[in-house]
CSV table of C-alpha atoms in Angstrom, one decimal:
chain,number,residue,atom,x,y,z
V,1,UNK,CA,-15.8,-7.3,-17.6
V,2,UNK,CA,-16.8,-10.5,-16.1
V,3,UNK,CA,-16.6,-10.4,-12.4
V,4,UNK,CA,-18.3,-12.7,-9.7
V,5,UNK,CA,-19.2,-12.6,-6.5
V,6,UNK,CA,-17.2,-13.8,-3.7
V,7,UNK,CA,-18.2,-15.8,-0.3
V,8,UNK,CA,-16.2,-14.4,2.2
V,9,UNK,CA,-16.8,-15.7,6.0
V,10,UNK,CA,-16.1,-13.5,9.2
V,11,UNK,CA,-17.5,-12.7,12.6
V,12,UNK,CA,-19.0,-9.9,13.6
V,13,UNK,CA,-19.5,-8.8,17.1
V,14,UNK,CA,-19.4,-12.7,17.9
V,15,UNK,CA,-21.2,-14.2,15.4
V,16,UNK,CA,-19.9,-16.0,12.2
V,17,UNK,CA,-21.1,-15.0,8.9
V,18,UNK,CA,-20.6,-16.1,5.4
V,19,UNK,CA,-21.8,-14.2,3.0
V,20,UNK,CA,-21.8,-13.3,-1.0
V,21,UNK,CA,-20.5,-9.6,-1.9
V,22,UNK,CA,-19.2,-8.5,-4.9
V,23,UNK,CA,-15.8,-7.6,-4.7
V,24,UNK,CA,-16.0,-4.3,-4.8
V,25,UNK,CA,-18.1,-3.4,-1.6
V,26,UNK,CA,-16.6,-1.8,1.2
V,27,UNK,CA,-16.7,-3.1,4.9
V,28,UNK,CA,-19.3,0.2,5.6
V,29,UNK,CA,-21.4,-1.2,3.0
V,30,UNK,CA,-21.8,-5.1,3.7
V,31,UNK,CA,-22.1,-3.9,7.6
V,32,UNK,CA,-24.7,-1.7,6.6
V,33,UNK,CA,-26.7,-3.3,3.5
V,34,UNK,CA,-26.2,-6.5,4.2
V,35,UNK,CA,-26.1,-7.0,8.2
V,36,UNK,CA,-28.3,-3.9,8.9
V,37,UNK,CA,-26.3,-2.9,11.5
V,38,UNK,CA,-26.4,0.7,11.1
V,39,UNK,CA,-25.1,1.3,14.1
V,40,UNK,CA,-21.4,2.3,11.8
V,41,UNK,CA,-21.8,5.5,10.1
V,42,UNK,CA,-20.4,6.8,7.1
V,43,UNK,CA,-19.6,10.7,7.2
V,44,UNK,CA,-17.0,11.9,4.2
V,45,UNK,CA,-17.0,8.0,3.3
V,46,UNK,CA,-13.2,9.2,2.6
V,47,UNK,CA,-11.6,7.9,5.6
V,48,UNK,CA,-10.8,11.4,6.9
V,49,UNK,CA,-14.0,11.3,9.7
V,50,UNK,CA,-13.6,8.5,11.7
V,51,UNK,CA,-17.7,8.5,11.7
V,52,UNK,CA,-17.1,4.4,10.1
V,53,UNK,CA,-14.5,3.2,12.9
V,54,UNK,CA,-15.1,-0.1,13.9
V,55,UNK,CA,-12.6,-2.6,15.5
V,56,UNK,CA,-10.7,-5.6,13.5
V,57,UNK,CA,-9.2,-7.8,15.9
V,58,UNK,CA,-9.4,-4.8,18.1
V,59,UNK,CA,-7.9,-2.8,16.0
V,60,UNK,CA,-9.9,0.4,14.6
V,61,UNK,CA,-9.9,0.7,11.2
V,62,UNK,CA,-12.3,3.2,8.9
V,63,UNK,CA,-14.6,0.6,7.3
V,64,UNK,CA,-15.2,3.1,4.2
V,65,UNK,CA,-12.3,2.3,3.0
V,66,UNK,CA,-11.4,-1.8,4.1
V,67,UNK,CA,-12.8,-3.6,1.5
V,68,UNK,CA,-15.4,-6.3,2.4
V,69,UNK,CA,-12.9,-8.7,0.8
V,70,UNK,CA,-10.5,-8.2,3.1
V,71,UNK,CA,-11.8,-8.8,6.3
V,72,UNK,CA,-11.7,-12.5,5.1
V,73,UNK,CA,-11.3,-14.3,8.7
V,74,UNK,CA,-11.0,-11.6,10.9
V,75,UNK,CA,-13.1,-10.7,13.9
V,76,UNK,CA,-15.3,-7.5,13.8
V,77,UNK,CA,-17.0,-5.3,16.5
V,78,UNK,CA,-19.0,-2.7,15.7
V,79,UNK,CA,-21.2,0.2,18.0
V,80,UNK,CA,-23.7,-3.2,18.4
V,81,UNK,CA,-21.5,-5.6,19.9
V,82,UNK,CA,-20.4,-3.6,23.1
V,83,UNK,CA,-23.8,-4.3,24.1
V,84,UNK,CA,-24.4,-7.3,26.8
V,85,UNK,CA,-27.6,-8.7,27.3
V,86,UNK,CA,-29.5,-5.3,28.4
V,87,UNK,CA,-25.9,-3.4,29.7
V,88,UNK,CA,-24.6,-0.9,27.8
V,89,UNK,CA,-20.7,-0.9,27.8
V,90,UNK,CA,-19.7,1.9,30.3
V,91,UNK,CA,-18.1,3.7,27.7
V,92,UNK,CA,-21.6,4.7,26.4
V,93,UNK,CA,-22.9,4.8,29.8
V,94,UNK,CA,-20.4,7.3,30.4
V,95,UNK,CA,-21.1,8.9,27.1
V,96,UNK,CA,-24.6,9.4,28.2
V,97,UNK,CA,-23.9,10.0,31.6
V,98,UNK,CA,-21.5,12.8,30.8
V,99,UNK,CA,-23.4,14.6,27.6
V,100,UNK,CA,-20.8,13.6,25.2
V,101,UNK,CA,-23.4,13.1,22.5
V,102,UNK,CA,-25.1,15.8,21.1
V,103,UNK,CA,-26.3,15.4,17.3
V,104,UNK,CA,-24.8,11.5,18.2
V,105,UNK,CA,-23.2,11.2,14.8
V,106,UNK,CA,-20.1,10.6,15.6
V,107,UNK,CA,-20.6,9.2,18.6
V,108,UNK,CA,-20.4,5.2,17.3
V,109,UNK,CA,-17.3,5.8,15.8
V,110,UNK,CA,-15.7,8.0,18.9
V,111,UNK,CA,-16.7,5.4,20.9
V,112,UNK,CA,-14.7,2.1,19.0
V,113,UNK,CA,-11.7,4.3,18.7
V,114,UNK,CA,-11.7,4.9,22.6
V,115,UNK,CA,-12.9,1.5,23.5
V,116,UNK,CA,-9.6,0.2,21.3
V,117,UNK,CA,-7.9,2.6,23.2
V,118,UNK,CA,-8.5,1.3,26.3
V,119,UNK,CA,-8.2,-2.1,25.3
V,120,UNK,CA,-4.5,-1.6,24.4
V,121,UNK,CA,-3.7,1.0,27.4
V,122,UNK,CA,-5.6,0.8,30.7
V,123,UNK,CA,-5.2,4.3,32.2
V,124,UNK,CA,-4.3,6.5,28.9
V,125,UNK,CA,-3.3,10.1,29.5
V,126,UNK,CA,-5.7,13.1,28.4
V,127,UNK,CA,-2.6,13.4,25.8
V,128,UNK,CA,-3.1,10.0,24.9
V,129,UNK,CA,-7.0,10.2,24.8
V,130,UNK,CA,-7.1,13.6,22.4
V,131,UNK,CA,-4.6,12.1,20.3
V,132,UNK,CA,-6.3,8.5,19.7
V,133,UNK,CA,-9.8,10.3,18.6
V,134,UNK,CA,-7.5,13.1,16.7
V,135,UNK,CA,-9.1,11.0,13.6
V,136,UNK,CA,-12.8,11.2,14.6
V,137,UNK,CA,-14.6,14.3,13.9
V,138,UNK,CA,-17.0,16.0,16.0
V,139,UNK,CA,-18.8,18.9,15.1
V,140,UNK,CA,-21.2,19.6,17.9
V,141,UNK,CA,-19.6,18.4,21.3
V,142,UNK,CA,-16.0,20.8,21.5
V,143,UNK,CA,-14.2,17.4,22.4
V,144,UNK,CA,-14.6,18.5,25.8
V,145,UNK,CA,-17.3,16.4,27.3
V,146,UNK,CA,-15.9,13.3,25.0
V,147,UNK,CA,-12.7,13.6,26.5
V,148,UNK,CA,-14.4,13.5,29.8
V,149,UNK,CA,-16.4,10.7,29.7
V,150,UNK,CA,-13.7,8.6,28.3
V,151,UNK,CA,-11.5,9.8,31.5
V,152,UNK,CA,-14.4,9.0,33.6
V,153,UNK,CA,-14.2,5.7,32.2
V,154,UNK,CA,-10.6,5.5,33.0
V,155,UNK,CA,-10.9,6.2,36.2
V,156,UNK,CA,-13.5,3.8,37.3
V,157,UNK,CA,-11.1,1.0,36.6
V,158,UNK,CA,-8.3,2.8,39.4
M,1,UNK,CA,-23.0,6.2,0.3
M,2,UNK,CA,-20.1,7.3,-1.8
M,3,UNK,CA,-19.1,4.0,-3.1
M,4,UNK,CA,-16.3,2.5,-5.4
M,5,UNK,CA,-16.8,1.6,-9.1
M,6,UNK,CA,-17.1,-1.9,-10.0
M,7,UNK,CA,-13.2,-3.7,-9.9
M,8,UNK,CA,-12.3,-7.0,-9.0
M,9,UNK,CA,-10.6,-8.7,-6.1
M,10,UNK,CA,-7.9,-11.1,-6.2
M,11,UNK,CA,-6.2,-12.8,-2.9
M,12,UNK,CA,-3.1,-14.4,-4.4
M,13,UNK,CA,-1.5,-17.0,-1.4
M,14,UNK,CA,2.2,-16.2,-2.5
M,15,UNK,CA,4.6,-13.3,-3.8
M,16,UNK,CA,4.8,-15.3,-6.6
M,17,UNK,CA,1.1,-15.9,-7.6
M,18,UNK,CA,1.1,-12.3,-6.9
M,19,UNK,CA,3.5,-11.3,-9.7
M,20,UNK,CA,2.2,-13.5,-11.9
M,21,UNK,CA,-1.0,-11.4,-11.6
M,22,UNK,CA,0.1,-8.5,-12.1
M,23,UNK,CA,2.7,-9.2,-14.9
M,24,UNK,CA,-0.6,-10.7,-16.8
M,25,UNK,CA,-2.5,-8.1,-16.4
M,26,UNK,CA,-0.3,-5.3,-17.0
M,27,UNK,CA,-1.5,-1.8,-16.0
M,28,UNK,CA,-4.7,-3.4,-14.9
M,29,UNK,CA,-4.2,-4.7,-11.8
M,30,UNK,CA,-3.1,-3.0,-9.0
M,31,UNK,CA,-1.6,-4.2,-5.6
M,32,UNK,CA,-3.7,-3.1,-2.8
M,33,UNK,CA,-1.8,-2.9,0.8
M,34,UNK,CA,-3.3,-1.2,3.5
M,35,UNK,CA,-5.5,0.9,1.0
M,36,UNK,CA,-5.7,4.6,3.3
M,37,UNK,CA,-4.4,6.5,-0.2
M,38,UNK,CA,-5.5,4.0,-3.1
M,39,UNK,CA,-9.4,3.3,-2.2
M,40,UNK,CA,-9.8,6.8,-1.9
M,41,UNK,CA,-8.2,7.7,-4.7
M,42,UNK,CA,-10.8,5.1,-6.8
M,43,UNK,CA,-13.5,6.5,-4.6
M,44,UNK,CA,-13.0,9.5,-6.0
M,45,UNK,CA,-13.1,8.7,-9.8
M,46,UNK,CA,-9.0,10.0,-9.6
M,47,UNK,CA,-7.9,6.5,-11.0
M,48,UNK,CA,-9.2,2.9,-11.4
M,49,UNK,CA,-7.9,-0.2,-11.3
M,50,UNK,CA,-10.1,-3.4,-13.2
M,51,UNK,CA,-8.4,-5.7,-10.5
M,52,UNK,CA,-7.1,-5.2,-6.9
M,53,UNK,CA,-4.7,-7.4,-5.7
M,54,UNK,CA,-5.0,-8.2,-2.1
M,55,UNK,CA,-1.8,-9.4,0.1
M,56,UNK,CA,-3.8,-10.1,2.7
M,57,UNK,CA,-3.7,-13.9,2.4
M,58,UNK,CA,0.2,-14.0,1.8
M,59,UNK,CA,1.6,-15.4,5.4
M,60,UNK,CA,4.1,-13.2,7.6
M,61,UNK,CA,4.3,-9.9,5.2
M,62,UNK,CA,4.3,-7.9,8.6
M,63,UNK,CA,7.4,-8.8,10.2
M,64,UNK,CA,10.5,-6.6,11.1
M,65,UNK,CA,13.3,-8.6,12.1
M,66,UNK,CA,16.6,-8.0,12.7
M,67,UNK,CA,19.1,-9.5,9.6
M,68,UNK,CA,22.6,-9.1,10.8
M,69,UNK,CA,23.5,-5.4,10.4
M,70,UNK,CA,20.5,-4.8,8.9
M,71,UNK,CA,16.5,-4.6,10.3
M,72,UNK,CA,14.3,-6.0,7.4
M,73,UNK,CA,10.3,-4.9,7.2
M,74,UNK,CA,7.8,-6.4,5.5
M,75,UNK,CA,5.1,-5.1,2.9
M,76,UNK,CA,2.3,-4.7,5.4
M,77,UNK,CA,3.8,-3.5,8.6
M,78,UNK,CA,1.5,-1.0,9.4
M,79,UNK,CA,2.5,2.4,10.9
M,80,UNK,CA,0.8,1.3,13.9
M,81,UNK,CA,3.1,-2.2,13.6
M,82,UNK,CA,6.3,-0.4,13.2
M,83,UNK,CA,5.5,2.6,16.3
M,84,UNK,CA,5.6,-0.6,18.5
M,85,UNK,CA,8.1,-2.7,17.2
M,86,UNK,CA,10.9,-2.7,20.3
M,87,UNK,CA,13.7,-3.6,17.4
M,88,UNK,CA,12.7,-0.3,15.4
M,89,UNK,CA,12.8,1.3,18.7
M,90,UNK,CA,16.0,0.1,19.6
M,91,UNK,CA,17.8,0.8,16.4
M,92,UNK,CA,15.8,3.0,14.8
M,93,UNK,CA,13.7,5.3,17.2
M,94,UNK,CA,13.1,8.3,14.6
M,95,UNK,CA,11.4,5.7,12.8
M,96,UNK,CA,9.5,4.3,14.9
M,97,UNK,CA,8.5,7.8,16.2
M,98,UNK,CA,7.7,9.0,12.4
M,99,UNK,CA,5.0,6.5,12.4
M,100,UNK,CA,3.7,6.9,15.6
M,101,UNK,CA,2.6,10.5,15.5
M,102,UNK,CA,1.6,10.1,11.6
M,103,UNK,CA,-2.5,10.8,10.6
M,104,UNK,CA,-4.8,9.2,12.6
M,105,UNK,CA,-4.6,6.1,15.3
M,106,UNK,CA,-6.5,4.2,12.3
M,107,UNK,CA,-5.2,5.7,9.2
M,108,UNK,CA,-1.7,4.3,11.4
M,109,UNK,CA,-3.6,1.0,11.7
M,110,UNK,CA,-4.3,0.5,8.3
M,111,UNK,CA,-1.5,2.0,6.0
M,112,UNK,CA,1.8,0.2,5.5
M,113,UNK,CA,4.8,2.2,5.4
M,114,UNK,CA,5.3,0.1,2.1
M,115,UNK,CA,2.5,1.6,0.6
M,116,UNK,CA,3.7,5.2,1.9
M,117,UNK,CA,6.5,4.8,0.0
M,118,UNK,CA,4.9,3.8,-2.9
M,119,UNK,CA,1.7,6.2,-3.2
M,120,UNK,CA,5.3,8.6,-2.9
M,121,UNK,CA,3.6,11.7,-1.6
M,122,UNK,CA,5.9,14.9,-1.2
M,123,UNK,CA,5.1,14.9,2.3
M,124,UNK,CA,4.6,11.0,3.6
M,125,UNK,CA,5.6,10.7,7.0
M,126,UNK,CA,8.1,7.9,6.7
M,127,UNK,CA,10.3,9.0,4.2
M,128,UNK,CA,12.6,11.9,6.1
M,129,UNK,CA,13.9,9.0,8.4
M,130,UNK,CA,13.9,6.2,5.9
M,131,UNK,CA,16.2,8.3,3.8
M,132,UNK,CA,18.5,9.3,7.0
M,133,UNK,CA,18.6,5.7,7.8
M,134,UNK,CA,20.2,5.2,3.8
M,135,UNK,CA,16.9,2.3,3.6
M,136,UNK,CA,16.5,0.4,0.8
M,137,UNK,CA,13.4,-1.5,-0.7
M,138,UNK,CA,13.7,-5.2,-2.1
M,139,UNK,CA,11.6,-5.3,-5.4
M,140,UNK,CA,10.3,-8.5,-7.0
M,141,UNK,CA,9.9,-8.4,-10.8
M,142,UNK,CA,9.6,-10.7,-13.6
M,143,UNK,CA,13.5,-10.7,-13.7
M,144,UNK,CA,14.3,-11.1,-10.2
M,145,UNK,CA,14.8,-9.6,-7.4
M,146,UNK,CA,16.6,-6.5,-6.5
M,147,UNK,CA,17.7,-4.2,-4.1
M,148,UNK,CA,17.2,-0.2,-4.8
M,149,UNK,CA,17.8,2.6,-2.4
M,150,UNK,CA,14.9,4.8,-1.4
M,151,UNK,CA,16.4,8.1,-2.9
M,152,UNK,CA,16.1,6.2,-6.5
M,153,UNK,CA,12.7,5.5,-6.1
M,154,UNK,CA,11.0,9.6,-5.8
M,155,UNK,CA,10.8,10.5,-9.2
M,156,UNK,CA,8.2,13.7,-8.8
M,157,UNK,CA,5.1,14.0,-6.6
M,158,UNK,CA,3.3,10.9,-6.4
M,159,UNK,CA,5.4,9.3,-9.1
M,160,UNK,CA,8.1,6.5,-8.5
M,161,UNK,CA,10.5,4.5,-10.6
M,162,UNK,CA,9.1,1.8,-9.8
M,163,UNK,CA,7.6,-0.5,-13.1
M,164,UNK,CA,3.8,-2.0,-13.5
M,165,UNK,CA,5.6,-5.5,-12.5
M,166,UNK,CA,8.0,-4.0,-9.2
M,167,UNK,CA,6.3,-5.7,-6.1
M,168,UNK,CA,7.9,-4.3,-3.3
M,169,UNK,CA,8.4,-7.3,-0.4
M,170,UNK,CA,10.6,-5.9,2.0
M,171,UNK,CA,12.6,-2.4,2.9
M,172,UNK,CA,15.7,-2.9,4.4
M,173,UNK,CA,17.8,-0.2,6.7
M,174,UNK,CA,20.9,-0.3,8.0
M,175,UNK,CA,21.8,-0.3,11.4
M,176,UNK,CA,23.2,3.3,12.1
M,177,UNK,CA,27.0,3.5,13.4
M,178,UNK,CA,26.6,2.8,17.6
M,179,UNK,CA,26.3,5.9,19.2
M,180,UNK,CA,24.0,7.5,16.4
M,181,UNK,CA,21.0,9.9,18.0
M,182,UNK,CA,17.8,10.5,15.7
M,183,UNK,CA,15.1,12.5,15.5
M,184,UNK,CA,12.0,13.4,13.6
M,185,UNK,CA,10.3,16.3,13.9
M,186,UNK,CA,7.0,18.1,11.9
M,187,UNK,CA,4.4,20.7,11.5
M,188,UNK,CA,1.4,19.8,10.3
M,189,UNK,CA,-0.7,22.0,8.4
M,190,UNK,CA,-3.6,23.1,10.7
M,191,UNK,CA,-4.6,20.1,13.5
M,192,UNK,CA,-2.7,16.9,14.5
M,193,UNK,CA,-4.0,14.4,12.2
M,194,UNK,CA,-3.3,17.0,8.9
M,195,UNK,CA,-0.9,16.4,6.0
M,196,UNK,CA,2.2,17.6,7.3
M,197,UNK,CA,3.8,21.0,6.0
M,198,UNK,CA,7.1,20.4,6.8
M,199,UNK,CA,8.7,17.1,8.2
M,200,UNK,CA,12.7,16.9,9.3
M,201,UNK,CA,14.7,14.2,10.2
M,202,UNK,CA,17.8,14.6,11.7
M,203,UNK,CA,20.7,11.7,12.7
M,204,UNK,CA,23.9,12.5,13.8
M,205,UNK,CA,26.7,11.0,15.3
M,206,UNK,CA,29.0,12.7,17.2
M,207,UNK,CA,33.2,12.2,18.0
M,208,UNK,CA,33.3,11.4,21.5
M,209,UNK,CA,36.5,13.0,22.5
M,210,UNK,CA,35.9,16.7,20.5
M,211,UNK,CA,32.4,16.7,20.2
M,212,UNK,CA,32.4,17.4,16.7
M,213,UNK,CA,29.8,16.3,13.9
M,214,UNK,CA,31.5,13.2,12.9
M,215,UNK,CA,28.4,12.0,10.7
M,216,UNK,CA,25.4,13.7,9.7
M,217,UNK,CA,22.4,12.5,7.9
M,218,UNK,CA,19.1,15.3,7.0
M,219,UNK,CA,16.2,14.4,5.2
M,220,UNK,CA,13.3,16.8,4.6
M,221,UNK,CA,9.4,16.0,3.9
M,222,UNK,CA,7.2,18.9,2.4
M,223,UNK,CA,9.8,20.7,0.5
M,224,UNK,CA,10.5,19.5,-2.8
M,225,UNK,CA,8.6,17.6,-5.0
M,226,UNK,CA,9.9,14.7,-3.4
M,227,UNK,CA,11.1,14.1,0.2
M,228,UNK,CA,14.4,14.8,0.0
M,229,UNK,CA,18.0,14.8,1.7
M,230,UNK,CA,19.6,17.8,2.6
M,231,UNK,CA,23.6,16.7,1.3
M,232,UNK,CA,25.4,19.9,1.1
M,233,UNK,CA,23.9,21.0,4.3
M,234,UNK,CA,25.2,17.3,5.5
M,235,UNK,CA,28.7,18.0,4.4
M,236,UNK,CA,29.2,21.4,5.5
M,237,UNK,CA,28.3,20.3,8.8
M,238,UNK,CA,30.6,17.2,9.2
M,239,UNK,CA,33.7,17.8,11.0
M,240,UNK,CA,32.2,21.0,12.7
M,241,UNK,CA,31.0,22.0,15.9
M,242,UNK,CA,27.4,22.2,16.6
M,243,UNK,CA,27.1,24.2,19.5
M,244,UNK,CA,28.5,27.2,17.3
M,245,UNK,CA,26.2,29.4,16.6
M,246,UNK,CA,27.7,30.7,13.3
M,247,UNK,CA,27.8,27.4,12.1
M,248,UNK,CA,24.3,26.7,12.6
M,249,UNK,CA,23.6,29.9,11.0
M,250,UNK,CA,25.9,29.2,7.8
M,251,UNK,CA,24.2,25.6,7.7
M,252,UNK,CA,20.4,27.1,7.9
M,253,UNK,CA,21.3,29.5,4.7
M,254,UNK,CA,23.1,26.2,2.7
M,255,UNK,CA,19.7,24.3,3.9
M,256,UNK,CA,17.5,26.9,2.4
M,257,UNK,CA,19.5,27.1,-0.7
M,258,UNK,CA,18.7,22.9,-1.1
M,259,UNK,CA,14.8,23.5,-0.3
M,260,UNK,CA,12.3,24.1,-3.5
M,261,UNK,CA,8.8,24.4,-1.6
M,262,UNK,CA,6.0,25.4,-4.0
M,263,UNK,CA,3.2,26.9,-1.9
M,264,UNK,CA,3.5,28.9,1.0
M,265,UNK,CA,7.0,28.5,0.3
M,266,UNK,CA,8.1,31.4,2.8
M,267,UNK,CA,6.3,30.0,5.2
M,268,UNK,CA,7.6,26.7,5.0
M,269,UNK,CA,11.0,28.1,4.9
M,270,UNK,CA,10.8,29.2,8.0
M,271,UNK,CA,9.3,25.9,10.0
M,272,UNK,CA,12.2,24.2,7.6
M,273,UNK,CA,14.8,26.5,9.2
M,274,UNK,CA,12.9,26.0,12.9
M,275,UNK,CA,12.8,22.7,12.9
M,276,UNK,CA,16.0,22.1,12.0
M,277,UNK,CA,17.0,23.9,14.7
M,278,UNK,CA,14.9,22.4,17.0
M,279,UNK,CA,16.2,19.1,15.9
M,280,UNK,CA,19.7,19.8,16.5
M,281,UNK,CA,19.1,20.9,20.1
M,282,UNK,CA,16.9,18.3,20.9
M,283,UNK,CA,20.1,15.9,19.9
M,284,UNK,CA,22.7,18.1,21.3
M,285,UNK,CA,21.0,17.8,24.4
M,286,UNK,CA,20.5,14.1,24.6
M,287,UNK,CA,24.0,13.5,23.5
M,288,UNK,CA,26.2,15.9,25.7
């Protein structure tokens, strides 16, 4: 079967790219292998971990199973684009600050999901918080201290 | 990294170029919507498609508008998309509620409810209320295009009716009778993202002077080997009173008899039963 490459062009975390991927490749994998930002994990590469979560047009989406080609456009943020200058977004300041992260596996992709979160709701609920990272598995932590440090986060903006 | 096996990507502009793909290639190609059941399907050597064809490109595919007396969707509203739409909430709240409390916050940004119906899973979400709401999809062929009602389109798990060349482009629900109360209710099967076990939706309509069901409409997810509507439960209940006990009682044993679950069938007997009761109360007591 005779299949080419394509050029796709998208931003990531701010900066445009235009790159050649066979059509195939998942988001996971051109983020990974071709940006080397390995910040975005892949866990059951299944889309049942939430361990890949990273944001298109703010929206969190399991980049194991987007394919590359469809991203065509869009805007993406991953783990490395909350970053500014030397600051840390205070979401994983409060990650830190709160021992939310313990083998830290997960933690990238906990962390998109809740900073979409609050993107699209300013002072979620607990409710709301447990049920946005329903889809992101963590296997050390209990969800306890997560759910804390996103709440701390929420209440810093009151 | 698990990844997928070598296929190719196409990213028609139109419905049209679409088709043409996909009546050229035959069983080859493959539509690809938001891709939550299909990628993973190909990731895990269950089926694979030579070409993947991408709607991505095609303008405007995610609208829900309202059409006279009817509310019209398009092929890649997202689950996400339709929980906020204010004209599904208005009309259609079960709906909209269905798909906000499905899997995950991104599993719910990424699948279409198009593509739930289509990947027709026993126990997709959607389907209870789409089939309570009498919805129909508009399918684009070769031929034409036509309009089918959703309960023509389960054949058996994970199987539809639908032909290599269908495309669907739009579903279509009309707007229930004024004064119509919904509601969609589930178990899943161990924590709140899981497949769910059992899924009922309930809309009823009630005679404002006696109380009486005047219209009743039950569709059940997890049951059969499709999702399925519950009709002679529907008709024994029209015309009766639902705060009687014994008729509730009379219409949970006619409800069992319509039920066919497979595994842990008991079990999901009993939540069908629950539910169903849950779901009648929860409308009895926003209606009275």
């Amino acid at each position: 079967m005779d299949i080419t490459e394509r050029e796709i062009e998208f931003r990531v975390n701010g900066t445009s790219h235009r790159i050649q991927i066979e059509p195939h490749r998942t988001l996971l994998e051109v983020l990974r292998e071709k940006l080397h930002l390995t910040g975005t994990k892949e866990g059951c590469g299944l889309g049942d971990c939430g361990s890949c979560t990273v944001l298109i047009d703010g929206k969190p989406v399991l980049s194991c199973i987007t394919l590359a080609s469809e991203v065509e456009g869009k805007e993406i943020l991953t783990i490395e684009g909350l970053v500014t200058g030397d600051s840390l977004d205070p979401l994983q300041e409060a990650f830190i600050n709160h021992g939310a992260v313990q083998c830290g596996f997960c933690t990238p992709g906990m962390i998109m999901t809740a900073k979409a979160l609050l993107a699209e709701k300013k002072h979620p609920t607990e409710e709301e918080i447990r049920k946005a990272i329903a889809g992101n598995l963590c296997r050390c932590t209990g969800y306890v201290k997560i759910v804390d440090a996103i709440k701390s986060v929420v209440e810093d903006k009151e | 990294m698990l990844r997928l096996t070598r296929c190719d990507y196409l990213a028609p502009e139109t419905l049209e170029e679409a088709l043409s793909i996909i009546v050229k290639e035959r069983e080859g190609a493959k539509i690809i919507a938001g891709g939550t059941d299909l990628l993973v399907k190909m990731k895990r050597r269950e089926v694979h498609h030579k070409k993947l064809v991408g709607l991505k490109r095609i303008p405007n595919l995610d609208h829900i508008i309202e059409e006279g007396d009817h509310i019209r969707l398009g092929p890649l509203v997202t689950h996400d998309g339709a929980s906020r739409s204010l004209i599904l909430r208005k009309y259609v709240n079960l709906l909209a509620e269905a798909c906000g409390d499905l899997g995950s916050y991104q599993i719910r940004c990424m699948g279409t409810v198009a593509g739930n119906i289509c990947n027709a899973s026993p126990s997709a979400d959607s389907m209870p209320s789409l089939l309570v709401l009498d919805a129909c999809i508009r399918i684009l062929n070769q031929e034409g295009e036509r309009s089918v009602s959703l309960n023509q389109i389960f054949v058996g798990p994970f199987k539809t009716s639908l032909r290599y060349d269908d495309m669907v482009t739009a579903i279509e629900i009309p707007k229930p009778p004024p004064g119509s109360q919904g509601v969609y209710l589930k178990m899943p099967k161990v924590t709140k993202k899981d497949e769910t076990l059992v899924g009922v939706a309930l809309l009823l309509r009630r005679e404002a002077s006696t109380g009486k069901i005047e219209r009743v409409r039950l569709g059940l997810g997890s049951v059969a080997s499709i999702p399925i509507r519950a009709k002679e439960t529907e008709t024994f209940l029209t015309g009766k009173n639902p705060e009687d006990p014994r008729t509730l009682a009379e219409a949970k044993e006619i409800l069992m008899r319509e039920i066919s679950p497979r595994s842990r069938a008991d079990y999901r007997r009993h939540i069908t039963g629950y539910l169903f009761e849950e779901g009648l109360r929860a409308l009895l007591s926003k209606s009275s």
